[in-house]
PDB file of C-alpha atoms in Angstrom:
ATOM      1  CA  UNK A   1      15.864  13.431  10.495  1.00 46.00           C
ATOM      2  CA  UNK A   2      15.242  11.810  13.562  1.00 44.00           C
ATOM      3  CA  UNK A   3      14.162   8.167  15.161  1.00 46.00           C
ATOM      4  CA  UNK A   4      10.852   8.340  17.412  1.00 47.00           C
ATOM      5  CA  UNK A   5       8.263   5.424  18.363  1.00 45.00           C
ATOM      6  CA  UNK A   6      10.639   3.074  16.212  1.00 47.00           C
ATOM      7  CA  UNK A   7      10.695   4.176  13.352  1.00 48.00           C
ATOM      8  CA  UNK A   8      12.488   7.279  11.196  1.00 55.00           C
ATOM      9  CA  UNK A   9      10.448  10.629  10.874  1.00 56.00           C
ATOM     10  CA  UNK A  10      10.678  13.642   9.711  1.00 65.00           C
ATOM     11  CA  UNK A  11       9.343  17.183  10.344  1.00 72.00           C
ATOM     12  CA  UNK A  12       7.312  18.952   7.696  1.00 76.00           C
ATOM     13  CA  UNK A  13      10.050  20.739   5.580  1.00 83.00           C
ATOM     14  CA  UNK A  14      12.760  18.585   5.532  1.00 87.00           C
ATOM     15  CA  UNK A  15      14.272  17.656   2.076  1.00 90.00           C
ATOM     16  CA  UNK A  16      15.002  13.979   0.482  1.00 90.00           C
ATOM     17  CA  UNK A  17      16.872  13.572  -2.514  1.00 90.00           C
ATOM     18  CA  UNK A  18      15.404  11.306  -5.029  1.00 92.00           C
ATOM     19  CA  UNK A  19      16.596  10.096  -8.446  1.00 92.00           C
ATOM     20  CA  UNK A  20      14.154  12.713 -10.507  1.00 90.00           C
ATOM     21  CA  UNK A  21      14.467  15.807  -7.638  1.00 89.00           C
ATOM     22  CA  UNK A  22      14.490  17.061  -4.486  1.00 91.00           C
ATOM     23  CA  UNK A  23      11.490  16.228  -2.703  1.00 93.00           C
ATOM     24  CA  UNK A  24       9.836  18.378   0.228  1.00 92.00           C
ATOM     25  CA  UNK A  25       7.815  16.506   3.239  1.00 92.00           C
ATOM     26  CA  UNK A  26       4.472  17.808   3.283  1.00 91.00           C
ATOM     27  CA  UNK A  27       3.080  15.914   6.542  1.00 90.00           C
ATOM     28  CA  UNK A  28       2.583  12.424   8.042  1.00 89.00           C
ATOM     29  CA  UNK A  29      -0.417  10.488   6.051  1.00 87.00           C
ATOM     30  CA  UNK A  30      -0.629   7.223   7.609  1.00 83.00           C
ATOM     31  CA  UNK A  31       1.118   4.009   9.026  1.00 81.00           C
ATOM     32  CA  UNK A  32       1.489   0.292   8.626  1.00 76.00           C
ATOM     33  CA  UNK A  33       3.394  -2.163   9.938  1.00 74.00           C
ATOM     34  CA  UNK A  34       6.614  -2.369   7.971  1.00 78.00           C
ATOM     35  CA  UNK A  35       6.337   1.370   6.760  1.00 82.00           C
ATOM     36  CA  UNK A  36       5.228   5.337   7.571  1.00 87.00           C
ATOM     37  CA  UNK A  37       3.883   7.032   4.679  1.00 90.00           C
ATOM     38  CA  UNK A  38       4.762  11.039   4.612  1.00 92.00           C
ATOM     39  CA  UNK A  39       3.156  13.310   1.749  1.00 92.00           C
ATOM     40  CA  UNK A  40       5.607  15.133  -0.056  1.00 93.00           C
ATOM     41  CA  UNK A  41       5.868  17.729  -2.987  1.00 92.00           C
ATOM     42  CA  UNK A  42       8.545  18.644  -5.787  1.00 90.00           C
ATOM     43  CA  UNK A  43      11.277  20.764  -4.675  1.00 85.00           C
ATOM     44  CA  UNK A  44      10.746  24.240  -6.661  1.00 77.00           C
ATOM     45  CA  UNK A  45      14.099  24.477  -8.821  1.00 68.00           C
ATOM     46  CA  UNK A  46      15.008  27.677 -10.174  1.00 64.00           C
ATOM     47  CA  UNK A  47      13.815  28.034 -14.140  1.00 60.00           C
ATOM     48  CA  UNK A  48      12.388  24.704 -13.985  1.00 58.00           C
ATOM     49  CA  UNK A  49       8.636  23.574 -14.429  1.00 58.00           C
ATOM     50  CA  UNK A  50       6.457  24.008 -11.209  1.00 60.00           C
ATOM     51  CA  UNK A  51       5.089  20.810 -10.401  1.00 69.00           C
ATOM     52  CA  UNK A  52       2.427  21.243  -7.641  1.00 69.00           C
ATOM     53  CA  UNK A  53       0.977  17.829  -7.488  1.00 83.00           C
ATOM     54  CA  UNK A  54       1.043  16.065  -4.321  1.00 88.00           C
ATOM     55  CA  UNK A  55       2.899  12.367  -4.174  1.00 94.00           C
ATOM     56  CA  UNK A  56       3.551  10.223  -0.930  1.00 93.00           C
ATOM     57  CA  UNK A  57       6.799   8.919  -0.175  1.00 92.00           C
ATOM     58  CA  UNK A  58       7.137   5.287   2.173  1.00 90.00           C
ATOM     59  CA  UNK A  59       9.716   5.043   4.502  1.00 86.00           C
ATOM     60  CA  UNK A  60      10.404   1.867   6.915  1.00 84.00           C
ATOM     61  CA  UNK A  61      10.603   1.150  10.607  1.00 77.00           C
ATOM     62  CA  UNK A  62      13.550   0.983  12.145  1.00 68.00           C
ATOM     63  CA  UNK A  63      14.086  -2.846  11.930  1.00 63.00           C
ATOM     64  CA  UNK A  64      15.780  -5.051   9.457  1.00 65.00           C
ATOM     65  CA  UNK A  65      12.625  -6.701   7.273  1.00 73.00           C
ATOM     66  CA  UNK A  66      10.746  -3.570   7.046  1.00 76.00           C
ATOM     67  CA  UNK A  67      14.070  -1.947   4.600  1.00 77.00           C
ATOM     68  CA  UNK A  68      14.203  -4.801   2.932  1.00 79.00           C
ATOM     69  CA  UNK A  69      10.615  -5.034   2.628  1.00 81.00           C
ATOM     70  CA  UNK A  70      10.035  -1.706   1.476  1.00 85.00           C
ATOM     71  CA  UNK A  71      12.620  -1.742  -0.741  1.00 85.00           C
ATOM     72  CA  UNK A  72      11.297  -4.678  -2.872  1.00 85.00           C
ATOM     73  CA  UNK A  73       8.298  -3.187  -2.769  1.00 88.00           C
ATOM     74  CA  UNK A  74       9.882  -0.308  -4.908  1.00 91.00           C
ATOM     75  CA  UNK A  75      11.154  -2.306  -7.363  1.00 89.00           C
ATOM     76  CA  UNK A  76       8.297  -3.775  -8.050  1.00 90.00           C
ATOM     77  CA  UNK A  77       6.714  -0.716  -8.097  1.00 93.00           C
ATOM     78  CA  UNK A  78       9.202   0.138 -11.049  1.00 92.00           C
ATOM     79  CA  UNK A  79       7.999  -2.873 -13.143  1.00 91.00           C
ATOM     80  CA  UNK A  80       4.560  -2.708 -12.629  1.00 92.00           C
ATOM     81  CA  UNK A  81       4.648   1.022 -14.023  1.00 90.00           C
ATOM     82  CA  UNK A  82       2.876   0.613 -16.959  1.00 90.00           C
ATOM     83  CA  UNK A  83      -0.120  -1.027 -15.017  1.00 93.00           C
ATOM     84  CA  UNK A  84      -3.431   1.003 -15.188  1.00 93.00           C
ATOM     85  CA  UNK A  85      -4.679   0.151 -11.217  1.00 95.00           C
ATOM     86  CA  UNK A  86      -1.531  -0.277  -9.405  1.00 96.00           C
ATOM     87  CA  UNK A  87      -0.418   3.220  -7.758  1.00 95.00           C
ATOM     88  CA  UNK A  88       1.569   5.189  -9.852  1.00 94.00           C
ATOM     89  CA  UNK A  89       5.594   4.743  -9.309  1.00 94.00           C
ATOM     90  CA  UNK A  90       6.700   8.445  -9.627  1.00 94.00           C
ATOM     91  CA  UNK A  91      10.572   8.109  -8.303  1.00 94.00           C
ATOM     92  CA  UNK A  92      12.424   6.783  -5.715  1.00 93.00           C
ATOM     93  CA  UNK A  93      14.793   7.201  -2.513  1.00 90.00           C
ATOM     94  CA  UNK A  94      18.132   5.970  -1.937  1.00 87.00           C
ATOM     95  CA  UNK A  95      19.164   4.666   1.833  1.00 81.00           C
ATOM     96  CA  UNK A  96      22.410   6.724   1.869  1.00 70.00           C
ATOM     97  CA  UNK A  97      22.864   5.728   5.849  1.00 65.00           C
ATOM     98  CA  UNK A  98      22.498   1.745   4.287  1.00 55.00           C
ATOM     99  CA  UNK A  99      25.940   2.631   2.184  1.00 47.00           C
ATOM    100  CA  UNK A 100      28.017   3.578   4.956  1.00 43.00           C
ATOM    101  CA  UNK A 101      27.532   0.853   6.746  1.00 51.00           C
ATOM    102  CA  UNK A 102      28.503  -0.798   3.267  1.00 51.00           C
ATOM    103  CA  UNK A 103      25.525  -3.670   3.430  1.00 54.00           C
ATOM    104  CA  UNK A 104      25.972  -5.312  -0.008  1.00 53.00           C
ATOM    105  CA  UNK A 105      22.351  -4.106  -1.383  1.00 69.00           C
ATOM    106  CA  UNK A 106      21.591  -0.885  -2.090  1.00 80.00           C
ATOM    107  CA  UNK A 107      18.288   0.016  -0.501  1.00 85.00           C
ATOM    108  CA  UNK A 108      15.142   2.288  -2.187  1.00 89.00           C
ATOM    109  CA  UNK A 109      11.963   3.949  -0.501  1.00 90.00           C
ATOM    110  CA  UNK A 110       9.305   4.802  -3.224  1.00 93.00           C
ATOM    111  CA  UNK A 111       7.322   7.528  -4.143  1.00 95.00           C
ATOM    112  CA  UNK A 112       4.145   7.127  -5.872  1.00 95.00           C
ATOM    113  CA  UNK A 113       1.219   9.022  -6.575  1.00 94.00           C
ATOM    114  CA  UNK A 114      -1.193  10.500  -3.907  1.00 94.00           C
ATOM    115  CA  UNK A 115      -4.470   9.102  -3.557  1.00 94.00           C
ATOM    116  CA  UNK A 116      -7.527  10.419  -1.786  1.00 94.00           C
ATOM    117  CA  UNK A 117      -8.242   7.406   0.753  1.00 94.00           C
ATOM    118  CA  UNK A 118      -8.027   3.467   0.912  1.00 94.00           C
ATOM    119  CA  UNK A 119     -11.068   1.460   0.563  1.00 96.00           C
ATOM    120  CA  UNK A 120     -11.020   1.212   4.511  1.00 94.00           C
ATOM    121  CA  UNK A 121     -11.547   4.615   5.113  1.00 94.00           C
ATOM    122  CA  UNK A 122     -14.206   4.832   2.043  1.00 95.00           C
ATOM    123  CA  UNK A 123     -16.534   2.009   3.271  1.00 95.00           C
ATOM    124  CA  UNK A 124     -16.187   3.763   7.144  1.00 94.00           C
ATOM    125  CA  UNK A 125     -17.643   6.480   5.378  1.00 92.00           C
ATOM    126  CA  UNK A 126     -20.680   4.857   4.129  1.00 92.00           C
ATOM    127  CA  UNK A 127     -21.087   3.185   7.536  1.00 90.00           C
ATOM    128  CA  UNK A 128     -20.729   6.410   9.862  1.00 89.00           C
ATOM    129  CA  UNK A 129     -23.908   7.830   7.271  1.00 89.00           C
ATOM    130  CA  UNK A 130     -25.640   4.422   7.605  1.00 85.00           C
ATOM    131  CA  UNK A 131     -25.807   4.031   3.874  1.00 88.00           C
ATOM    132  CA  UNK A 132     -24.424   1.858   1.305  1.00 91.00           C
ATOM    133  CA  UNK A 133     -22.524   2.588  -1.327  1.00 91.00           C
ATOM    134  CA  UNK A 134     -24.315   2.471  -4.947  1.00 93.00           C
ATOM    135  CA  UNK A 135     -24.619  -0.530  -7.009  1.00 95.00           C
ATOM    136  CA  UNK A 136     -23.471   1.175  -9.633  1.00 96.00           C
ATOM    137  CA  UNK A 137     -20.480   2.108  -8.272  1.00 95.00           C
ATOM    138  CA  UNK A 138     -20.140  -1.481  -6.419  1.00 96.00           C
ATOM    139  CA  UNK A 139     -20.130  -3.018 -10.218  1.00 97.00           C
ATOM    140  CA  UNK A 140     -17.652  -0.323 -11.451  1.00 97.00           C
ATOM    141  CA  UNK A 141     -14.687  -0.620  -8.775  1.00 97.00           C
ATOM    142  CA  UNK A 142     -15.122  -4.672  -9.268  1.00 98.00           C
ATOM    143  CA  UNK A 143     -14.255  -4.227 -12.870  1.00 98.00           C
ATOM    144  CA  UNK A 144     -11.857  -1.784 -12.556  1.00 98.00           C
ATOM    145  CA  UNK A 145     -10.192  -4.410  -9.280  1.00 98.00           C
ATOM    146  CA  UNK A 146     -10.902  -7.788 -11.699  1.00 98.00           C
ATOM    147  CA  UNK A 147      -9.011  -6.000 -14.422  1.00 97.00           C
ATOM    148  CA  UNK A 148      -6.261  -4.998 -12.094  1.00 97.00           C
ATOM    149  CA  UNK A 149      -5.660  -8.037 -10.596  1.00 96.00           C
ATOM    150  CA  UNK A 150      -5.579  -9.632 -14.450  1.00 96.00           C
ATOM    151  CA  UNK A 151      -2.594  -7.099 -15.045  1.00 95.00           C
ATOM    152  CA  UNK A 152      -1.053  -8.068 -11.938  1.00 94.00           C
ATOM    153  CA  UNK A 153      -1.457 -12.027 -12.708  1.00 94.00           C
ATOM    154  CA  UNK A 154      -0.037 -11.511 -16.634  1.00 93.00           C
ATOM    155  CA  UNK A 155       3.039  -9.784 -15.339  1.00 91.00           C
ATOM    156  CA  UNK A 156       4.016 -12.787 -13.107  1.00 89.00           C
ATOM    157  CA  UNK A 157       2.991 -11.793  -9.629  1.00 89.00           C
ATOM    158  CA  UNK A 158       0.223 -12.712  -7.285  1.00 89.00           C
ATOM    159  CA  UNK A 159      -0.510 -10.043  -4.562  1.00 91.00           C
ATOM    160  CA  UNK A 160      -0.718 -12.109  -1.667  1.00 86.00           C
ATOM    161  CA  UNK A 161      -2.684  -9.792   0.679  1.00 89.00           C
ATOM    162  CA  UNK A 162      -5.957  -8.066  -0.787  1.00 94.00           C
ATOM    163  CA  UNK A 163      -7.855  -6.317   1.636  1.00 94.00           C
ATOM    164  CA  UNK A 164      -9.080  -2.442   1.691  1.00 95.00           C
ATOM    165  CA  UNK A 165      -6.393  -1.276   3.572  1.00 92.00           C
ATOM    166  CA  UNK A 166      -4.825  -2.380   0.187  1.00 93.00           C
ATOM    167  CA  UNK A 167      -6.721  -0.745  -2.149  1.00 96.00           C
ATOM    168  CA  UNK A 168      -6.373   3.349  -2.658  1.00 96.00           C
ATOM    169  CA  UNK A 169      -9.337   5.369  -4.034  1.00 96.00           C
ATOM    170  CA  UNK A 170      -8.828   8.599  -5.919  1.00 95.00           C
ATOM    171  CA  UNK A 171     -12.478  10.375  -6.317  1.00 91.00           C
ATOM    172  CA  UNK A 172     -11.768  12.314  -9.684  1.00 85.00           C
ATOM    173  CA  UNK A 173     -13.832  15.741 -10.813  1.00 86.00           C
ATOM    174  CA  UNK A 174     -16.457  14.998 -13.217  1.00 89.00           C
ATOM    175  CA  UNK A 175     -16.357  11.249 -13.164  1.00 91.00           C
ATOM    176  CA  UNK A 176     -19.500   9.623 -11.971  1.00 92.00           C
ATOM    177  CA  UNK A 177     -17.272   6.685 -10.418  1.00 95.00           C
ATOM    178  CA  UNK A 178     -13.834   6.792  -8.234  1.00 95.00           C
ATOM    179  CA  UNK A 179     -10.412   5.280 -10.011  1.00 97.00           C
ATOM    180  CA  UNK A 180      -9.182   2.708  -7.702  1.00 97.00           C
ATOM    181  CA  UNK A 181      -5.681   1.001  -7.486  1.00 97.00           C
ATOM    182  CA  UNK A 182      -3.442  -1.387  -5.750  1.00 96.00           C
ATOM    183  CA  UNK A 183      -0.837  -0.847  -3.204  1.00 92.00           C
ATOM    184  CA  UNK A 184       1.264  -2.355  -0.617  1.00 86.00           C
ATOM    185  CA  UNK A 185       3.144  -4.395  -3.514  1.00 86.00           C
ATOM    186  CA  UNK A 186       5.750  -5.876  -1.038  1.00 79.00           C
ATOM    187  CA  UNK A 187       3.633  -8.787  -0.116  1.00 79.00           C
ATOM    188  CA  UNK A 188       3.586  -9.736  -4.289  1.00 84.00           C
ATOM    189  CA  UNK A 189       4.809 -12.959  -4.751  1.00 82.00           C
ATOM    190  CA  UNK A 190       6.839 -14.273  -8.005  1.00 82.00           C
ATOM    191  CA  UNK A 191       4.550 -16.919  -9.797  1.00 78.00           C
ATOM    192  CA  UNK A 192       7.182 -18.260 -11.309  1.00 75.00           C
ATOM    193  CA  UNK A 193       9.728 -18.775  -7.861  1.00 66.00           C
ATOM    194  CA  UNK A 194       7.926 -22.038  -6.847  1.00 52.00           C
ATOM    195  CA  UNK A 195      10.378 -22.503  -3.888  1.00 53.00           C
ATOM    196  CA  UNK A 196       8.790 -18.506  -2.611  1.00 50.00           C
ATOM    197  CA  UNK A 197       5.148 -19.887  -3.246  1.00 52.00           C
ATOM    198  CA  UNK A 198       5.143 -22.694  -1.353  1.00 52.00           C
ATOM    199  CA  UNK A 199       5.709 -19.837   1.662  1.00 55.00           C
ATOM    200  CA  UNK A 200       2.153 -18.977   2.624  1.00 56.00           C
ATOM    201  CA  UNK A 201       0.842 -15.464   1.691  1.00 60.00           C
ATOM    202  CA  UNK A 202       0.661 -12.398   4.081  1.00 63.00           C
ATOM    203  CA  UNK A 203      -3.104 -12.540   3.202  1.00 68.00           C
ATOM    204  CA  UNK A 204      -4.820 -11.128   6.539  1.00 77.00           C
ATOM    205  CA  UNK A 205      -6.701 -13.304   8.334  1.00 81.00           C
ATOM    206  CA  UNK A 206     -10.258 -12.343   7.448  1.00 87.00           C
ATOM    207  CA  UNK A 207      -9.419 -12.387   4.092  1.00 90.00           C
ATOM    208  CA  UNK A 208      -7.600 -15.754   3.714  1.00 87.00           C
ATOM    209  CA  UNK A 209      -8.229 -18.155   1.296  1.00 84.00           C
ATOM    210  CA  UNK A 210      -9.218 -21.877   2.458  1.00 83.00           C
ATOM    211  CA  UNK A 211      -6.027 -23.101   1.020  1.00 81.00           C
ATOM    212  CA  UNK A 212      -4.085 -20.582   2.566  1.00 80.00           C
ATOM    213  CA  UNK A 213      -6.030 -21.731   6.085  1.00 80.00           C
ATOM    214  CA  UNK A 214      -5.385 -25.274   5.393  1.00 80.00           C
ATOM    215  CA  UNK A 215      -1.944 -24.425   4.276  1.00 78.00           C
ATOM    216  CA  UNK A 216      -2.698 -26.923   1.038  1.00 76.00           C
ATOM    217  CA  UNK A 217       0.564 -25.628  -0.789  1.00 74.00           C
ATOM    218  CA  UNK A 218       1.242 -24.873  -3.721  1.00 73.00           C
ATOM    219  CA  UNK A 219      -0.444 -21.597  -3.918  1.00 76.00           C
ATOM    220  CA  UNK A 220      -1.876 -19.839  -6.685  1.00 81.00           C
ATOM    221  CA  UNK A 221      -3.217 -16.868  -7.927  1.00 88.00           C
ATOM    222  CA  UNK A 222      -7.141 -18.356  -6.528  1.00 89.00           C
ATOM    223  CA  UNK A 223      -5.831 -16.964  -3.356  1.00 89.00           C
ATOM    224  CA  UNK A 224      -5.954 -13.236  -5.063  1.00 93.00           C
ATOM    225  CA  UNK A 225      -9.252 -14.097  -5.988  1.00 94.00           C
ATOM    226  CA  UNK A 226     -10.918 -14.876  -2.635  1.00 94.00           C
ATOM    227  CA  UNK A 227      -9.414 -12.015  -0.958  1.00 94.00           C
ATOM    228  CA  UNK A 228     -10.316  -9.750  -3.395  1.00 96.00           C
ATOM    229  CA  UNK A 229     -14.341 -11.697  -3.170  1.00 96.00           C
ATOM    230  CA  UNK A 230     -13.916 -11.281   0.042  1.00 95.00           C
ATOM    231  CA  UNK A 231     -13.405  -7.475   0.058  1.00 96.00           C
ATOM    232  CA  UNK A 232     -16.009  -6.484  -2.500  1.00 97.00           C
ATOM    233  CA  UNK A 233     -18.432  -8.503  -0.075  1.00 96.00           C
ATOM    234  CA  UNK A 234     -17.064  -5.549   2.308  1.00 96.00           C
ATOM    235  CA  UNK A 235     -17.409  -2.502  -0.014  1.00 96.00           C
ATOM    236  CA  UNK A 236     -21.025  -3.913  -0.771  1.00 96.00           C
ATOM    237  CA  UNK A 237     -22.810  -4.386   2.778  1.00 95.00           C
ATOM    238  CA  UNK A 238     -20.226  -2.127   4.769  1.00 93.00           C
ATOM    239  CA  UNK A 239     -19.582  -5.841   7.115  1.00 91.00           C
ATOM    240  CA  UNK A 240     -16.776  -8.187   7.057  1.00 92.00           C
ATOM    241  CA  UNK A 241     -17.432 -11.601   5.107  1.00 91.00           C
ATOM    242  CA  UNK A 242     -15.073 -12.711   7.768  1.00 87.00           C
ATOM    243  CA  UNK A 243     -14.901 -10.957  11.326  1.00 79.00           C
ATOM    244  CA  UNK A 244     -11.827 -11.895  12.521  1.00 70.00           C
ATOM    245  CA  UNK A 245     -10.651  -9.500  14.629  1.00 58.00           C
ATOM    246  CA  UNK A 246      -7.096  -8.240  13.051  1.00 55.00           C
ATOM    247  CA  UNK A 247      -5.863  -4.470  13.308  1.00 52.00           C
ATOM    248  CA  UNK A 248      -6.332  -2.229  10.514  1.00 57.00           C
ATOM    249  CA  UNK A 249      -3.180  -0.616   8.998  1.00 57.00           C
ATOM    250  CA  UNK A 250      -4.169   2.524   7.237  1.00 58.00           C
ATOM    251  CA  UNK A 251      -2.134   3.681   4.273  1.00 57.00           C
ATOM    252  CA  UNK A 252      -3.867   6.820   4.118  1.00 60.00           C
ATOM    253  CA  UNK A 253      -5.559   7.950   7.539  1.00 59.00           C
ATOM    254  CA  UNK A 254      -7.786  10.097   8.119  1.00 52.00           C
ATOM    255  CA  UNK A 255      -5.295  13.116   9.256  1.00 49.00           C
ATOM    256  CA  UNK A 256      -1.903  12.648  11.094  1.00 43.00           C
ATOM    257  CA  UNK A 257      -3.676  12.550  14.824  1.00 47.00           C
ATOM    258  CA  UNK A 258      -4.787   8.566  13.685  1.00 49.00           C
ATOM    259  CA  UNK A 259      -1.733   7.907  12.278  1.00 44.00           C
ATOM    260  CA  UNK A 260      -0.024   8.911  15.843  1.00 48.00           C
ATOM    261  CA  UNK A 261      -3.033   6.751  17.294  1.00 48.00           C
ATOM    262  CA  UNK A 262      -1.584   3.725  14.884  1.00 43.00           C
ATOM    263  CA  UNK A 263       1.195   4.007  16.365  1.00 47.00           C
ATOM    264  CA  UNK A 264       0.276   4.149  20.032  1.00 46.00           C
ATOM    265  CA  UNK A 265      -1.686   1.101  19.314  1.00 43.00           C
ATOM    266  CA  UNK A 266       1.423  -0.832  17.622  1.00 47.00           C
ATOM    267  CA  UNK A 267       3.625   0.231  20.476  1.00 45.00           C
ATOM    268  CA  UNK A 268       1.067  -1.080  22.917  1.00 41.00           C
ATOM    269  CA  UNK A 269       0.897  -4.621  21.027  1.00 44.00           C
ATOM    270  CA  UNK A 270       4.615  -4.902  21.500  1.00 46.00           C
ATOM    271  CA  UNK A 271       4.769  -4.197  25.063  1.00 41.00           C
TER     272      UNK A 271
END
């Protein structure tokens, strides 16, 4: 393990030990800005079941919030389990280096299920073909989001920032339409913690809710609702409802030459 461009990485082979197994990095599948996403596969174990799926495991930058944030984002993660379109929690990664220093919390990195793309990099491809995607699958991934979101909402949380970078798409073999699920569940916010949802949501700019832009607090769960209108505006006419210019954090780019360009890019901001 090493540090480079601030934040940890890892060459393809190396090992991390999680809860369930040993876990083997694959390659580098995208960035954000609290986290680095690496693919990963089951450690082999001798007599055991070969498991050759293909999961992702999210690690943070080197600063202070993005641990902590990724680490809440794995424990809700672990609750939201039984949810049908948020990504799968598979197992999970203790901070060993966060014990010897002997912090009082015990940090976790997830790993979830491997998706094909997020909803980003699927609408880019409809707009590099200048083409749309089909109604029919417009009206299908709005159910299968609405429905999502409702599981989300009954459970307690709001998301607090919908957008397609947000939302992972897994095209499956012989289904006319792709399953599609929620990630980046750090930014959910506890409905019931009124004193946390007074704090305004992460919600990126072009897909802020008036209140949100107002700052007319409380907030509710209407905020998860605009974003999300605001996105399936997106997926429907390949353009922003919104253009404000923001950067795009990929969860799942397009090989690991743009997540290395992510990163140039982030560097360059913070110079």
């Amino acid at each position: 393990m090493s540090k480079k461009d601030n934040h940890m990485t890892f060459s393809v082979g190396d090992c991390v030990q999680g809860d369930m197994g040993e876990y083997v990095i694959i390659k580098r599948v995208g960035v954000g800005r609290f986290g680095v996403v690496f693919a990963c596969k089951k450690k082999e174990t001798p007599g055991g079941i070969v498991d050759e799926r293909n999961y992702v495991i999210k690690f943070p930058r080197q600063f202070k919030d993005a641990h902590r944030s990724i680490s809440a984002e794995c424990s809700v993660l672990r609750r939201c389990a039984q949810l049908n379109h948020v990504v799968q929690y598979i197992d999970r990664v203790k901070n060993e280096e966060n014990l010897i220093r002997k912090r009082s919390r015990e940090l976790y990195y997830p790993i979830t299920e491997r998706m094909d793309m997020d909803m980003y990099r699927y609408i880019c491809k409809f707009q590099k073909q200048c083409k749309y995607a089909d109604m029919s699958t417009v009206v299908d991934i709005s159910r299968q989001l609405l429905n999502g979101l409702h599981e989300i909402h009954r459970m307690g949380f709001s998301h607090g920032d919908i957008k397609p970078e947000n939302i992972l798409i897994l095209t499956r073999q012989g289904e006319k339409y792709p399953c599609v699920k929620y990630c980046d569940v750090g930014s959910f916010i506890r409905l019931s913690d009124q004193d946390t949802y007074k704090q305004s949501p992460l919600t990126t700019s072009s897909y802020r809710s008036i209140e949100c832009v107002l700052m007319l607090k409380p907030y509710t769960t209407k905020t998860d609702v605009w974003s999300l209108g605001c996105t399936l505006f997106e997926l429907a006419t390949c353009q922003m409802l919104f253009d404000f210019y923001h950067t795009r954090d990929s969860c799942y780019s397009n090989d690991a030459d743009d997540a290395d360009d992510a990163d140039d890019a982030d560097d360059a901001d913070d110079a």
